[in-house]
Tab-separated table of C-alpha atoms in Angstrom:
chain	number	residue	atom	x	y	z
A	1188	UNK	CA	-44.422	-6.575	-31.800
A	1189	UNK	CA	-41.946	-8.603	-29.959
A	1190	UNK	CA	-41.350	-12.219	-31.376
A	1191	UNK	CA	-39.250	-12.946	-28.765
A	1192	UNK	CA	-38.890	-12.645	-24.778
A	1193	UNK	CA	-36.007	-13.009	-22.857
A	1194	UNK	CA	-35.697	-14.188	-19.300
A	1195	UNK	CA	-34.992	-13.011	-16.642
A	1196	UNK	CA	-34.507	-9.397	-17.509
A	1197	UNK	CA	-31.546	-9.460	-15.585
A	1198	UNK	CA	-28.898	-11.478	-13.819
A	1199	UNK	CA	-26.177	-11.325	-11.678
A	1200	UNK	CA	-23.431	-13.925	-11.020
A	1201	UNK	CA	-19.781	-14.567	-9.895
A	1202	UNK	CA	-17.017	-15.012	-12.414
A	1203	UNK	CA	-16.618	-19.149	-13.003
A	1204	UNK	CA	-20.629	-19.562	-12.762
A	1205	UNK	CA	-22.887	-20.546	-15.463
A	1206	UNK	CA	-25.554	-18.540	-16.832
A	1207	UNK	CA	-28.560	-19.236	-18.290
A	1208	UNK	CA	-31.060	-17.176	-19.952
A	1209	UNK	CA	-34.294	-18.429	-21.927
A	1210	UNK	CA	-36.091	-16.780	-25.157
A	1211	UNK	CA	-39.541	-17.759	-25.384
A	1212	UNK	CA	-41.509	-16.705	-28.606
A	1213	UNK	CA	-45.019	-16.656	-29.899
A	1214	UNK	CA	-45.129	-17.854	-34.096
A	1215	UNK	CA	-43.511	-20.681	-36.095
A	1216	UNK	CA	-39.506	-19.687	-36.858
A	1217	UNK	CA	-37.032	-20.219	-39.329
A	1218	UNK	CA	-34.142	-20.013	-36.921
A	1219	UNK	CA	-33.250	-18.731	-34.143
A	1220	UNK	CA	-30.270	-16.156	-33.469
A	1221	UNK	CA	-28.552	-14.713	-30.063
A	1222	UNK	CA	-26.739	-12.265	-29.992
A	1223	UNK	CA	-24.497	-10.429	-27.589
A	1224	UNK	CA	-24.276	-6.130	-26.437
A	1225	UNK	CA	-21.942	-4.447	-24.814
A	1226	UNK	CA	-22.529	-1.357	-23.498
A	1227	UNK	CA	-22.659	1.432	-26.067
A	1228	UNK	CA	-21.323	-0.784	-28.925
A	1229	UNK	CA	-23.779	-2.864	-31.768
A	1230	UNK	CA	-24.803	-6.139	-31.225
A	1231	UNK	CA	-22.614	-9.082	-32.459
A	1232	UNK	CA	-24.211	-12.514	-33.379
A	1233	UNK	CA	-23.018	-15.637	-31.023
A	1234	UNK	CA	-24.934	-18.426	-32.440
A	1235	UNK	CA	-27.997	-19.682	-35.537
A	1236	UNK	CA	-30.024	-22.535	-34.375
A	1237	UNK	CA	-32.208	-23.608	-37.183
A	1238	UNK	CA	-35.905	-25.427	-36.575
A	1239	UNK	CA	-34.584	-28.595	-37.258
A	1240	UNK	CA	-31.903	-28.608	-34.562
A	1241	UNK	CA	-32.274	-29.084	-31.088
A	1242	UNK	CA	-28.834	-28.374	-29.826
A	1243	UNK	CA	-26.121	-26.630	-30.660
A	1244	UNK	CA	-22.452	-25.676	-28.939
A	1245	UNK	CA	-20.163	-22.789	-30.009
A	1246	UNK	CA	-17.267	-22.502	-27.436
A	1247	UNK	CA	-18.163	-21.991	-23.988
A	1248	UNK	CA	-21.610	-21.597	-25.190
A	1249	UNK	CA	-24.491	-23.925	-25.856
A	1250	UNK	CA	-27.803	-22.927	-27.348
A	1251	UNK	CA	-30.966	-25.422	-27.241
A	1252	UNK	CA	-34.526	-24.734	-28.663
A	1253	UNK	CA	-37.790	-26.549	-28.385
A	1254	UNK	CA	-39.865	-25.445	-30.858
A	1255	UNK	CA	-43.060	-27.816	-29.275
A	1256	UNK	CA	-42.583	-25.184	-26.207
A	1257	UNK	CA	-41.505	-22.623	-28.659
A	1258	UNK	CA	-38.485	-21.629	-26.130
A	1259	UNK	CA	-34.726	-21.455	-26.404
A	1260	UNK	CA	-31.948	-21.408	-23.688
A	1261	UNK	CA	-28.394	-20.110	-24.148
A	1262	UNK	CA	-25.929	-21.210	-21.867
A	1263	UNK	CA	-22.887	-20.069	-20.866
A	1264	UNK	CA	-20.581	-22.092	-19.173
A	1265	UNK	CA	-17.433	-20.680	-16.795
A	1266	UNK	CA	-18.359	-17.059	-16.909
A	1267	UNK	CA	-15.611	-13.985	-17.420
A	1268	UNK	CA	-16.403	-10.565	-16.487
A	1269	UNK	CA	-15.751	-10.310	-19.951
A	1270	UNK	CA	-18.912	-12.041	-21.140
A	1271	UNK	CA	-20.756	-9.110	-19.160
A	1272	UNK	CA	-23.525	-7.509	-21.837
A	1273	UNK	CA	-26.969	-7.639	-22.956
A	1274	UNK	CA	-27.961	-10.834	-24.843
A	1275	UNK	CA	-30.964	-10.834	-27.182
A	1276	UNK	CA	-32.536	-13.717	-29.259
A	1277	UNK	CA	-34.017	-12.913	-32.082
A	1278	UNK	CA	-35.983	-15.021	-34.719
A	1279	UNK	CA	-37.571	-15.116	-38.683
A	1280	UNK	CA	-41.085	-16.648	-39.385
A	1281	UNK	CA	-42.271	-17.669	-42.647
A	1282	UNK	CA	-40.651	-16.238	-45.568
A	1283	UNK	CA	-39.827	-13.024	-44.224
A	1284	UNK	CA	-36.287	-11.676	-44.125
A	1285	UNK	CA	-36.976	-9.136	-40.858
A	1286	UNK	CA	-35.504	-10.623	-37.684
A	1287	UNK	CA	-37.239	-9.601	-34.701
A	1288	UNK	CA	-35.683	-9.207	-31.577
A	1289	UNK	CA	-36.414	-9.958	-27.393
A	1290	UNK	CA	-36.089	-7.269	-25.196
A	1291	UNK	CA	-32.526	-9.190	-24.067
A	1292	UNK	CA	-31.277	-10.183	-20.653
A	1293	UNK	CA	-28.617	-7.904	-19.195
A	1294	UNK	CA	-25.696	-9.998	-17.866
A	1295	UNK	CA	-23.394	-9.187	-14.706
A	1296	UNK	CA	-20.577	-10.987	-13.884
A	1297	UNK	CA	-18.713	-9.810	-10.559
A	1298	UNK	CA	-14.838	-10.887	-10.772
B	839	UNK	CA	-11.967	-6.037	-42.317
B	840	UNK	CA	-13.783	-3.255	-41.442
B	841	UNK	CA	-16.833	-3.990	-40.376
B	842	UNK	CA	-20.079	-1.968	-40.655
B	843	UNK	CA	-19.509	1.907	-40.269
B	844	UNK	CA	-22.226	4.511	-39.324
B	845	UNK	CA	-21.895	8.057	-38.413
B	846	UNK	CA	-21.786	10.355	-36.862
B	847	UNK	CA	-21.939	8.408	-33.351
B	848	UNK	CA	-23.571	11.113	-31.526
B	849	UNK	CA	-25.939	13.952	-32.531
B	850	UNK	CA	-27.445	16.318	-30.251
B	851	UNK	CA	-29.971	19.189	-32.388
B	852	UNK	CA	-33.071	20.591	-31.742
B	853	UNK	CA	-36.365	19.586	-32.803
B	854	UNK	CA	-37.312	20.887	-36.206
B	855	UNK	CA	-33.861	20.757	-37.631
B	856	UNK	CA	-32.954	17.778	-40.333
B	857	UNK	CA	-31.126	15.103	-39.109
B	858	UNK	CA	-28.933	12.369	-41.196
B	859	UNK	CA	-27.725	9.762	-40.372
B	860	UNK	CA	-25.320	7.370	-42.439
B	861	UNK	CA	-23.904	3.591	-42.946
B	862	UNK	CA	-21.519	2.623	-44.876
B	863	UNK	CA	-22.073	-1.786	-44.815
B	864	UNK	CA	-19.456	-4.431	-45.367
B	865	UNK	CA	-18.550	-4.817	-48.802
B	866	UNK	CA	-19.966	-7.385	-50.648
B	867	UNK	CA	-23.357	-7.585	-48.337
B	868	UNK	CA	-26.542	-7.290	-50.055
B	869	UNK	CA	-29.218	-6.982	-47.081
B	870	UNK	CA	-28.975	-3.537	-44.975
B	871	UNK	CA	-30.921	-2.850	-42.386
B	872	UNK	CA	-32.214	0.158	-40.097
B	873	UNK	CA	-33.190	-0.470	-36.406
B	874	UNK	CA	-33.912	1.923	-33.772
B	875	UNK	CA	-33.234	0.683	-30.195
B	876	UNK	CA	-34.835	2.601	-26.889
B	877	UNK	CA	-35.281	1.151	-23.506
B	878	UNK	CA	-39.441	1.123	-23.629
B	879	UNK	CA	-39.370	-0.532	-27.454
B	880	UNK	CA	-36.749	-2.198	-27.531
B	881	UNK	CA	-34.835	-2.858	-30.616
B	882	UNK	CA	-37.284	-2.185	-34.182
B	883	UNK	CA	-36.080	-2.536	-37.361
B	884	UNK	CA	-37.382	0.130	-39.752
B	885	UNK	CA	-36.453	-0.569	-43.083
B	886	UNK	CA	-34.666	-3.360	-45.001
B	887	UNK	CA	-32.440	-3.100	-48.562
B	888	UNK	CA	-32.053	-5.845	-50.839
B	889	UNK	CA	-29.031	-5.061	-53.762
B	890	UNK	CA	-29.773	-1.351	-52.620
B	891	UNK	CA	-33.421	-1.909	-53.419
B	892	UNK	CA	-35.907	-1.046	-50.277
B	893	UNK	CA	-38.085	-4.310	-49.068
B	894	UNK	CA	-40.172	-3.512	-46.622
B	895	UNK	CA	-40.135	0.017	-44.927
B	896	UNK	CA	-43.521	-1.205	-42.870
B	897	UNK	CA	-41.272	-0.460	-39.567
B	898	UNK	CA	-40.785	3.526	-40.677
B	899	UNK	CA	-42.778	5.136	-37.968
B	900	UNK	CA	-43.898	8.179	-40.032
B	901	UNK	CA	-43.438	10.332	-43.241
B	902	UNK	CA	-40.955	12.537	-41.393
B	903	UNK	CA	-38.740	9.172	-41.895
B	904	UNK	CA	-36.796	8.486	-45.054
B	905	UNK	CA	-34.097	6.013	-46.396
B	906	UNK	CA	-32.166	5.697	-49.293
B	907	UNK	CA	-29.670	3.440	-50.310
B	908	UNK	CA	-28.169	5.225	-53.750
B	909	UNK	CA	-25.666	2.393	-54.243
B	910	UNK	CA	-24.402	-1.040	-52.474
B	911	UNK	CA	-21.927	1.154	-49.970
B	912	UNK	CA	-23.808	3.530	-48.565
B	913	UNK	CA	-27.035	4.298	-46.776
B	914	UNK	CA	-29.022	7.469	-45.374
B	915	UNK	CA	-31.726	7.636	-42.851
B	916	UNK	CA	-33.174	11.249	-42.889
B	917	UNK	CA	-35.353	12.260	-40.398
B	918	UNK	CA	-37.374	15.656	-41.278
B	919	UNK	CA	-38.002	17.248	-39.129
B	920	UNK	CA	-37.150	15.783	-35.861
B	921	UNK	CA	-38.931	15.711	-32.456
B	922	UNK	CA	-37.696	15.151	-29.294
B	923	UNK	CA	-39.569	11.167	-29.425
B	924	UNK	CA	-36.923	10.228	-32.176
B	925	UNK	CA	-34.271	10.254	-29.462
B	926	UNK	CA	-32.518	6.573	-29.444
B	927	UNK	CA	-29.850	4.927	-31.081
B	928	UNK	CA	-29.985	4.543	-34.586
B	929	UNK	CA	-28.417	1.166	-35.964
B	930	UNK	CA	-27.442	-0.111	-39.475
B	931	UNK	CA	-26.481	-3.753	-39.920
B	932	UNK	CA	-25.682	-5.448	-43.004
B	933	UNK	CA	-26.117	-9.314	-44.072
B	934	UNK	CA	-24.481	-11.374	-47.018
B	935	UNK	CA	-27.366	-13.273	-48.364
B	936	UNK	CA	-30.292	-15.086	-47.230
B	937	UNK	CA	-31.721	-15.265	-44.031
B	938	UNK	CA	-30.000	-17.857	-42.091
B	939	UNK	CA	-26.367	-15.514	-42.418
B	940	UNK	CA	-26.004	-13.339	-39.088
B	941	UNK	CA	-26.312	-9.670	-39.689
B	942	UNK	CA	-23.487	-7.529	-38.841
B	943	UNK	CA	-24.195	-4.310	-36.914
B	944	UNK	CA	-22.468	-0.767	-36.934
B	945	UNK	CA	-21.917	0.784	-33.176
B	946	UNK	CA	-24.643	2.674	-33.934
B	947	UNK	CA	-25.595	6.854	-33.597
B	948	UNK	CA	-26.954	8.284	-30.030
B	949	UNK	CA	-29.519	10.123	-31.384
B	950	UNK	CA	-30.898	13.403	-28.899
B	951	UNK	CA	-33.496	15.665	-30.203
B	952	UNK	CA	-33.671	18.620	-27.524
């Protein structure tokens, strides 16, 4: 079953914008991953938010999580076509090891 | 460094026959996992190693699946035999340590059972 769900399913924006996309999830977490897809390649990890943080900033992005709402945000500021790809949060519960993965928002940015 | 290595990329056979897929992970990584990724499911994992030990294989849809890890470089997922619903990409990550390290993904194998 899906721990976490991305939104929107998709986006579209112009190269300089920001983008935001939001992970909302259902159980108690350990931490909270994103990471990033391009297009017929693996995924590569962007950012670990643990339950005790609220914010965190790698770069040109920033990652915040409320665990009261049980949601997260990624943002990334001054967009490349470059940073076009699925994203996809993913999260542990308890003591488990599996990380389980949104369905991921795909990302356009038009130069 | 090289990071984690599966192949073959693609593989195109027709149902019935034996398909295997391998993953070599990054040296020195103790976690490996298998996840199967397809646009109605999303991305699954279906079976996690621990010092080339399996964990939890809960996420191995049937008995035609089956993974071995015979020592801390390399991993096999054997499907036997395959139908044309196993189609999707196949990916193996690897992870050094506990759970708050990121995992490290291969580029995966296109998987097409005609």
């Amino acid at each position: 079953s899906q721990q976490g769900e991305e939104d929107p399913q998709a986006l579209s924006i112009q190269e300089g914008e920001n983008a935001t996309m939001n992970c909302s999830y259902k159980t108690s977490i350990n931490n909270l991953q994103w990471y990033r897809q391009n297009s017929g390649r693996g995924l590569v990890h962007l950012i670990l938010i643990r339950s005790n943080e609220r914010e965190k900033h790698s770069g040109r992005l920033r990652v915040t999580l409320d665990t009261s709402k049980k949601s997260s945000s990624l943002l990334i500021t001054a967009s490349r076509a470059a940073d076009t790809a699925s994203y996809f949060c993913a999260s542990t519960q308890g003591g488990s090891e599996k990380l389980v993965f949104g369905k991921g928002t795909k990302l356009t940015v038009n130069p | 460094d090289a990071g984690v290595i599966q192949s073959p990329r693609h593989e195109v056979t027709e149902m019935g026959q034996e398909v295997t897929l391998r993953c070599k992970p990054i040296s020195g990584h103790d976690y490996l996992f298998w996840y199967r990724q397809t646009m109605m499911r999303g991305l699954e994992l279906l079976i996690y190693f621990n010092n080339n030990v399996p964990i939890d294989d809960s996420g191995m849809p049937e008995d035609r699946f089956s993974a071995k890890m015979p020592n801390a470089s390399f991993s096999t997922l054997k499907i036997q035999p395959s139908e044309p619903r196993d189609s999707a990409v196949y990916f193996c990550a690897s992870r050094d340590g506990w759970g708050n390290q990121p995992q490290h993904f291969g580029d995966g194998t296109r998987l097409s059972i005609l």
